[in-house]
Amino acid sequence: MSTAKPTEFSCILKVSKQQLGTKPYQDAVMDHIFELLLELFSIHAHSIAFPEVALPAVVRLRKFIKTTSVPKYRKQFKQLVDKIEETSTEVTNRRSKVSFSPKDLEEVERWTSQYRQQPNTIVKFYKTWKTMKPSIQQQEREEETGNGGNEETSDVEETKVASKRKRKHQSSENKKKQEKDNTKKRKGVNKTTSEDTSHTLNTSTAADLEDIVEDFQFSSDED
């Protein structure tokens, strides 16, 4: 079952091995990675070197999006990549108009300060996401609770089926045992009958022999 509470990384040091393979834990890990990446790039969103800073992460995230089999993760990180690339395009277009070089640190700082007054794509997205985060988490918890209820219902049904199969198996075993006992009884009856018949035949044979002996003796006396 996947009804465990989501992992709160802000107040734990490690999790048990049993938790590692659960869906709530995996979802919590991916959500935490998403949040940290979004926060990181929003911090550097107004840097004149943002495109170069974001490029390695974008490459790895695109590879993850192509290889993951979970639609939720694919959609989640594709949205992040899109916002990063939009921000990179904004910064590239804005810095293409400057006349100073990267070694002019004072000019770079002045350019960054001015640009910071105008929130760009990823900063806007981060602020919106933080505002909506509680409602999104609440919705996910409700969905998990609903799934948990369905799973509990399914478990009850499975228990009923298993109980029914067990009763059927016990009935079959009892039937086989009864048939075995009946067979033993029949064999015992047949054996008793055979012994009685043998005894009767032996008694009858002995009586016939006695009659023959008496007849022989009687015949001898007459002679």
mmCIF file of C-alpha atoms in Angstrom:
data_model
loop_
_atom_site.group_PDB
_atom_site.id
_atom_site.type_symbol
_atom_site.label_atom_id
_atom_site.label_comp_id
_atom_site.label_asym_id
_atom_site.label_seq_id
_atom_site.Cartn_x
_atom_site.Cartn_y
_atom_site.Cartn_z
ATOM 1 C CA MET A 1 0.000 0.000 0.000
ATOM 2 C CA SER A 2 1.131 3.552 -0.677
ATOM 3 C CA THR A 3 -0.762 5.382 2.098
ATOM 4 C CA ALA A 4 2.347 6.402 4.078
ATOM 5 C CA LYS A 5 2.780 10.072 4.919
ATOM 6 C CA PRO A 6 5.060 12.078 2.594
ATOM 7 C CA THR A 7 8.625 12.407 3.853
ATOM 8 C CA GLU A 8 9.473 15.792 5.365
ATOM 9 C CA PHE A 9 13.170 16.313 4.631
ATOM 10 C CA SER A 10 13.488 19.397 6.787
ATOM 11 C CA CYS A 11 13.249 17.400 10.033
ATOM 12 C CA ILE A 12 14.836 13.983 9.349
ATOM 13 C CA LEU A 13 18.395 12.729 8.929
ATOM 14 C CA LYS A 14 17.709 9.364 7.273
ATOM 15 C CA VAL A 15 14.903 6.998 6.324
ATOM 16 C CA SER A 16 14.493 3.260 6.722
ATOM 17 C CA LYS A 17 15.240 0.813 3.920
ATOM 18 C CA GLN A 18 11.537 -0.049 3.738
ATOM 19 C CA GLN A 19 10.712 3.554 2.828
ATOM 20 C CA LEU A 20 13.184 3.783 -0.050
ATOM 21 C CA GLY A 21 11.010 1.860 -2.483
ATOM 22 C CA THR A 22 7.675 3.447 -1.571
ATOM 23 C CA LYS A 23 5.878 5.849 -3.887
ATOM 24 C CA PRO A 24 5.351 8.599 -1.231
ATOM 25 C CA TYR A 25 9.092 8.664 -0.545
ATOM 26 C CA GLN A 26 9.990 8.803 -4.266
ATOM 27 C CA ASP A 27 7.459 11.572 -4.849
ATOM 28 C CA ALA A 28 8.844 13.517 -1.895
ATOM 29 C CA VAL A 29 12.410 13.171 -3.232
ATOM 30 C CA MET A 30 11.436 14.404 -6.702
ATOM 31 C CA ASP A 31 9.409 17.297 -5.286
ATOM 32 C CA HIS A 32 12.328 18.281 -3.077
ATOM 33 C CA ILE A 33 14.772 18.188 -6.016
ATOM 34 C CA PHE A 34 12.362 20.255 -8.087
ATOM 35 C CA GLU A 35 12.009 22.834 -5.311
ATOM 36 C CA LEU A 36 15.765 23.107 -4.717
ATOM 37 C CA LEU A 37 16.555 23.503 -8.423
ATOM 38 C CA LEU A 38 13.832 26.093 -8.826
ATOM 39 C CA GLU A 39 15.098 28.008 -5.813
ATOM 40 C CA LEU A 40 18.715 27.816 -7.042
ATOM 41 C CA PHE A 41 17.952 29.183 -10.501
ATOM 42 C CA SER A 42 15.660 31.877 -9.148
ATOM 43 C CA ILE A 43 18.551 33.095 -6.986
ATOM 44 C CA HIS A 44 20.853 33.338 -10.016
ATOM 45 C CA ALA A 45 18.103 34.397 -12.408
ATOM 46 C CA HIS A 46 19.506 37.917 -12.812
ATOM 47 C CA SER A 47 23.100 36.868 -13.268
ATOM 48 C CA ILE A 48 24.658 37.892 -16.576
ATOM 49 C CA ALA A 49 26.124 34.368 -16.740
ATOM 50 C CA PHE A 50 22.788 32.608 -16.165
ATOM 51 C CA PRO A 51 22.758 30.739 -19.529
ATOM 52 C CA GLU A 52 26.164 29.212 -18.823
ATOM 53 C CA VAL A 53 25.258 28.392 -15.206
ATOM 54 C CA ALA A 54 22.032 26.649 -16.225
ATOM 55 C CA LEU A 55 23.297 24.726 -19.260
ATOM 56 C CA PRO A 56 24.711 21.608 -17.473
ATOM 57 C CA ALA A 57 21.544 21.195 -15.443
ATOM 58 C CA VAL A 58 19.343 21.604 -18.512
ATOM 59 C CA VAL A 59 21.277 18.873 -20.335
ATOM 60 C CA ARG A 60 20.885 16.422 -17.449
ATOM 61 C CA LEU A 61 17.239 17.302 -16.909
ATOM 62 C CA ARG A 62 16.434 16.739 -20.582
ATOM 63 C CA LYS A 63 18.042 13.306 -20.375
ATOM 64 C CA PHE A 64 15.979 12.522 -17.277
ATOM 65 C CA ILE A 65 12.783 13.643 -19.007
ATOM 66 C CA LYS A 66 13.456 11.273 -21.911
ATOM 67 C CA THR A 67 14.272 8.267 -19.715
ATOM 68 C CA THR A 68 11.762 8.509 -16.869
ATOM 69 C CA SER A 69 8.666 6.320 -17.098
ATOM 70 C CA VAL A 70 6.630 8.399 -14.617
ATOM 71 C CA PRO A 71 4.399 10.963 -16.400
ATOM 72 C CA LYS A 72 4.196 13.167 -13.310
ATOM 73 C CA TYR A 73 7.987 13.583 -13.098
ATOM 74 C CA ARG A 74 8.278 14.118 -16.852
ATOM 75 C CA LYS A 75 5.686 16.893 -16.818
ATOM 76 C CA GLN A 76 7.087 18.475 -13.665
ATOM 77 C CA PHE A 77 10.696 18.767 -14.847
ATOM 78 C CA LYS A 78 9.799 19.658 -18.413
ATOM 79 C CA GLN A 79 8.028 22.697 -17.025
ATOM 80 C CA LEU A 80 11.155 23.586 -15.051
ATOM 81 C CA VAL A 81 13.383 23.206 -18.121
ATOM 82 C CA ASP A 82 11.061 25.413 -20.167
ATOM 83 C CA LYS A 83 11.223 28.191 -17.549
ATOM 84 C CA ILE A 84 15.016 27.922 -17.316
ATOM 85 C CA GLU A 85 15.387 28.178 -21.090
ATOM 86 C CA GLU A 86 13.003 31.128 -21.280
ATOM 87 C CA THR A 87 15.067 32.900 -18.652
ATOM 88 C CA SER A 88 18.287 32.055 -20.506
ATOM 89 C CA THR A 89 16.848 33.584 -23.660
ATOM 90 C CA GLU A 90 15.859 36.762 -21.780
ATOM 91 C CA VAL A 91 19.320 37.145 -20.255
ATOM 92 C CA THR A 92 21.036 36.463 -23.593
ATOM 93 C CA ASN A 93 18.926 39.066 -25.385
ATOM 94 C CA ARG A 94 19.475 41.616 -22.624
ATOM 95 C CA ARG A 95 23.260 41.193 -22.359
ATOM 96 C CA SER A 96 23.684 41.274 -26.131
ATOM 97 C CA LYS A 97 23.030 45.024 -25.951
ATOM 98 C CA VAL A 98 25.819 45.856 -23.490
ATOM 99 C CA SER A 99 29.164 47.362 -24.503
ATOM 100 C CA PHE A 100 31.289 46.265 -21.547
ATOM 101 C CA SER A 101 33.239 43.017 -21.171
ATOM 102 C CA PRO A 102 32.954 40.382 -18.396
ATOM 103 C CA LYS A 103 36.125 41.711 -16.757
ATOM 104 C CA ASP A 104 34.426 45.064 -16.058
ATOM 105 C CA LEU A 105 33.062 43.919 -12.730
ATOM 106 C CA GLU A 106 31.578 47.261 -11.747
ATOM 107 C CA GLU A 107 29.568 47.406 -14.955
ATOM 108 C CA VAL A 108 28.461 43.822 -14.480
ATOM 109 C CA GLU A 109 27.266 44.592 -10.951
ATOM 110 C CA ARG A 110 25.407 47.681 -12.151
ATOM 111 C CA TRP A 111 23.755 45.702 -14.945
ATOM 112 C CA THR A 112 22.715 42.965 -12.488
ATOM 113 C CA SER A 113 21.255 45.485 -10.020
ATOM 114 C CA GLN A 114 19.185 47.140 -12.718
ATOM 115 C CA TYR A 115 17.992 43.817 -14.091
ATOM 116 C CA ARG A 116 17.007 42.611 -10.612
ATOM 117 C CA GLN A 117 14.349 45.314 -10.508
ATOM 118 C CA GLN A 118 12.519 43.469 -13.284
ATOM 119 C CA PRO A 119 11.521 39.924 -12.252
ATOM 120 C CA ASN A 120 12.077 37.534 -15.110
ATOM 121 C CA THR A 121 10.341 34.287 -16.085
ATOM 122 C CA ILE A 122 11.791 31.886 -13.552
ATOM 123 C CA VAL A 123 11.501 34.314 -10.642
ATOM 124 C CA LYS A 124 7.828 34.870 -11.412
ATOM 125 C CA PHE A 125 7.305 31.138 -11.720
ATOM 126 C CA TYR A 126 9.045 30.471 -8.388
ATOM 127 C CA LYS A 127 6.917 33.034 -6.561
ATOM 128 C CA THR A 128 3.736 31.612 -8.062
ATOM 129 C CA TRP A 129 4.809 28.068 -7.225
ATOM 130 C CA LYS A 130 5.536 28.965 -3.578
ATOM 131 C CA THR A 131 2.110 30.563 -3.270
ATOM 132 C CA MET A 132 0.378 27.516 -4.726
ATOM 133 C CA LYS A 133 2.537 24.898 -2.972
ATOM 134 C CA PRO A 134 0.255 24.399 0.109
ATOM 135 C CA SER A 135 -2.834 23.871 -2.035
ATOM 136 C CA ILE A 136 -0.929 21.501 -4.361
ATOM 137 C CA GLN A 137 0.299 19.445 -1.398
ATOM 138 C CA GLN A 138 -3.203 19.367 0.082
ATOM 139 C CA GLN A 139 -4.605 18.128 -3.227
ATOM 140 C CA GLU A 140 -1.942 15.411 -3.449
ATOM 141 C CA ARG A 141 -2.679 14.283 0.112
ATOM 142 C CA GLU A 142 -6.386 14.048 -0.682
ATOM 143 C CA GLU A 143 -5.640 11.996 -3.790
ATOM 144 C CA GLU A 144 -3.363 9.683 -1.798
ATOM 145 C CA THR A 145 -6.049 9.325 0.887
ATOM 146 C CA GLY A 146 -8.581 8.422 -1.783
ATOM 147 C CA ASN A 147 -6.235 5.881 -3.295
ATOM 148 C CA GLY A 148 -5.568 4.510 0.149
ATOM 149 C CA GLY A 149 -9.318 4.022 0.680
ATOM 150 C CA ASN A 150 -9.593 2.209 -2.613
ATOM 151 C CA GLU A 151 -6.636 0.037 -1.694
ATOM 152 C CA GLU A 152 -8.183 -0.773 1.680
ATOM 153 C CA THR A 153 -11.427 -1.775 -0.077
ATOM 154 C CA SER A 154 -9.431 -3.896 -2.452
ATOM 155 C CA ASP A 155 -7.645 -5.512 0.491
ATOM 156 C CA VAL A 156 -10.978 -6.348 2.125
ATOM 157 C CA GLU A 157 -12.220 -7.928 -1.076
ATOM 158 C CA GLU A 158 -9.000 -9.910 -1.428
ATOM 159 C CA THR A 159 -9.376 -11.100 2.175
ATOM 160 C CA LYS A 160 -12.919 -12.278 1.469
ATOM 161 C CA VAL A 161 -11.800 -14.132 -1.639
ATOM 162 C CA ALA A 162 -8.911 -15.718 0.240
ATOM 163 C CA SER A 163 -11.235 -16.772 3.058
ATOM 164 C CA LYS A 164 -13.647 -18.282 0.561
ATOM 165 C CA ARG A 165 -10.827 -20.189 -1.128
ATOM 166 C CA LYS A 166 -9.626 -21.430 2.265
ATOM 167 C CA ARG A 167 -13.097 -22.703 3.182
ATOM 168 C CA LYS A 168 -13.386 -24.397 -0.191
ATOM 169 C CA HIS A 169 -9.982 -26.011 0.265
ATOM 170 C CA GLN A 170 -10.898 -27.203 3.758
ATOM 171 C CA SER A 171 -14.171 -28.618 2.447
ATOM 172 C CA SER A 172 -12.290 -30.462 -0.270
ATOM 173 C CA GLU A 173 -9.797 -31.799 2.269
ATOM 174 C CA ASN A 174 -12.627 -32.940 4.566
ATOM 175 C CA LYS A 175 -14.343 -34.648 1.657
ATOM 176 C CA LYS A 176 -11.151 -36.482 0.715
ATOM 177 C CA LYS A 177 -10.623 -37.519 4.334
ATOM 178 C CA GLN A 178 -14.207 -38.794 4.587
ATOM 179 C CA GLU A 179 -13.815 -40.782 1.380
ATOM 180 C CA LYS A 180 -10.568 -42.251 2.710
ATOM 181 C CA ASP A 181 -12.267 -43.243 5.983
ATOM 182 C CA ASN A 182 -15.175 -44.806 4.070
ATOM 183 C CA THR A 183 -12.703 -46.779 1.973
ATOM 184 C CA LYS A 184 -10.991 -48.068 5.102
ATOM 185 C CA LYS A 185 -14.366 -49.033 6.587
ATOM 186 C CA ARG A 186 -15.343 -50.900 3.425
ATOM 187 C CA LYS A 187 -12.029 -52.728 3.446
ATOM 188 C CA GLY A 188 -12.587 -53.649 7.117
ATOM 189 C CA VAL A 189 -16.105 -54.926 6.389
ATOM 190 C CA ASN A 190 -14.878 -56.946 3.420
ATOM 191 C CA LYS A 191 -12.091 -58.415 5.547
ATOM 192 C CA THR A 192 -14.525 -59.360 8.328
ATOM 193 C CA THR A 193 -16.944 -60.871 5.827
ATOM 194 C CA SER A 194 -14.101 -62.845 4.247
ATOM 195 C CA GLU A 195 -13.004 -64.124 7.641
ATOM 196 C CA ASP A 196 -16.588 -65.112 8.550
ATOM 197 C CA THR A 197 -17.004 -66.881 5.230
ATOM 198 C CA SER A 198 -13.712 -68.708 5.691
ATOM 199 C CA HIS A 199 -14.716 -69.724 9.216
ATOM 200 C CA THR A 200 -18.100 -70.952 7.992
ATOM 201 C CA LEU A 201 -16.465 -72.966 5.225
ATOM 202 C CA ASN A 202 -13.986 -74.457 7.666
ATOM 203 C CA THR A 203 -16.800 -75.391 10.069
ATOM 204 C CA SER A 204 -18.832 -76.886 7.231
ATOM 205 C CA THR A 205 -15.847 -78.872 5.980
ATOM 206 C CA ALA A 206 -15.168 -80.251 9.460
ATOM 207 C CA ALA A 207 -18.808 -81.317 9.826
ATOM 208 C CA ASP A 208 -18.722 -83.060 6.453
ATOM 209 C CA LEU A 209 -15.572 -84.918 7.447
ATOM 210 C CA GLU A 210 -17.207 -86.069 10.681
ATOM 211 C CA ASP A 211 -20.213 -87.323 8.722
ATOM 212 C CA ILE A 212 -17.960 -89.229 6.344
ATOM 213 C CA VAL A 213 -16.081 -90.816 9.284
ATOM 214 C CA GLU A 214 -19.382 -91.818 10.971
ATOM 215 C CA ASP A 215 -20.671 -93.299 7.735
ATOM 216 C CA PHE A 216 -17.455 -95.243 7.305
ATOM 217 C CA GLN A 217 -17.625 -96.547 10.882
ATOM 218 C CA PHE A 218 -21.260 -97.505 10.491
ATOM 219 C CA SER A 219 -20.495 -99.363 7.304
ATOM 220 C CA SER A 220 -17.664 -101.231 9.032
ATOM 221 C CA ASP A 221 -19.943 -102.337 11.872
ATOM 222 C CA GLU A 222 -22.449 -103.772 9.446
ATOM 223 C CA ASP A 223 -19.781 -105.856 7.780
#
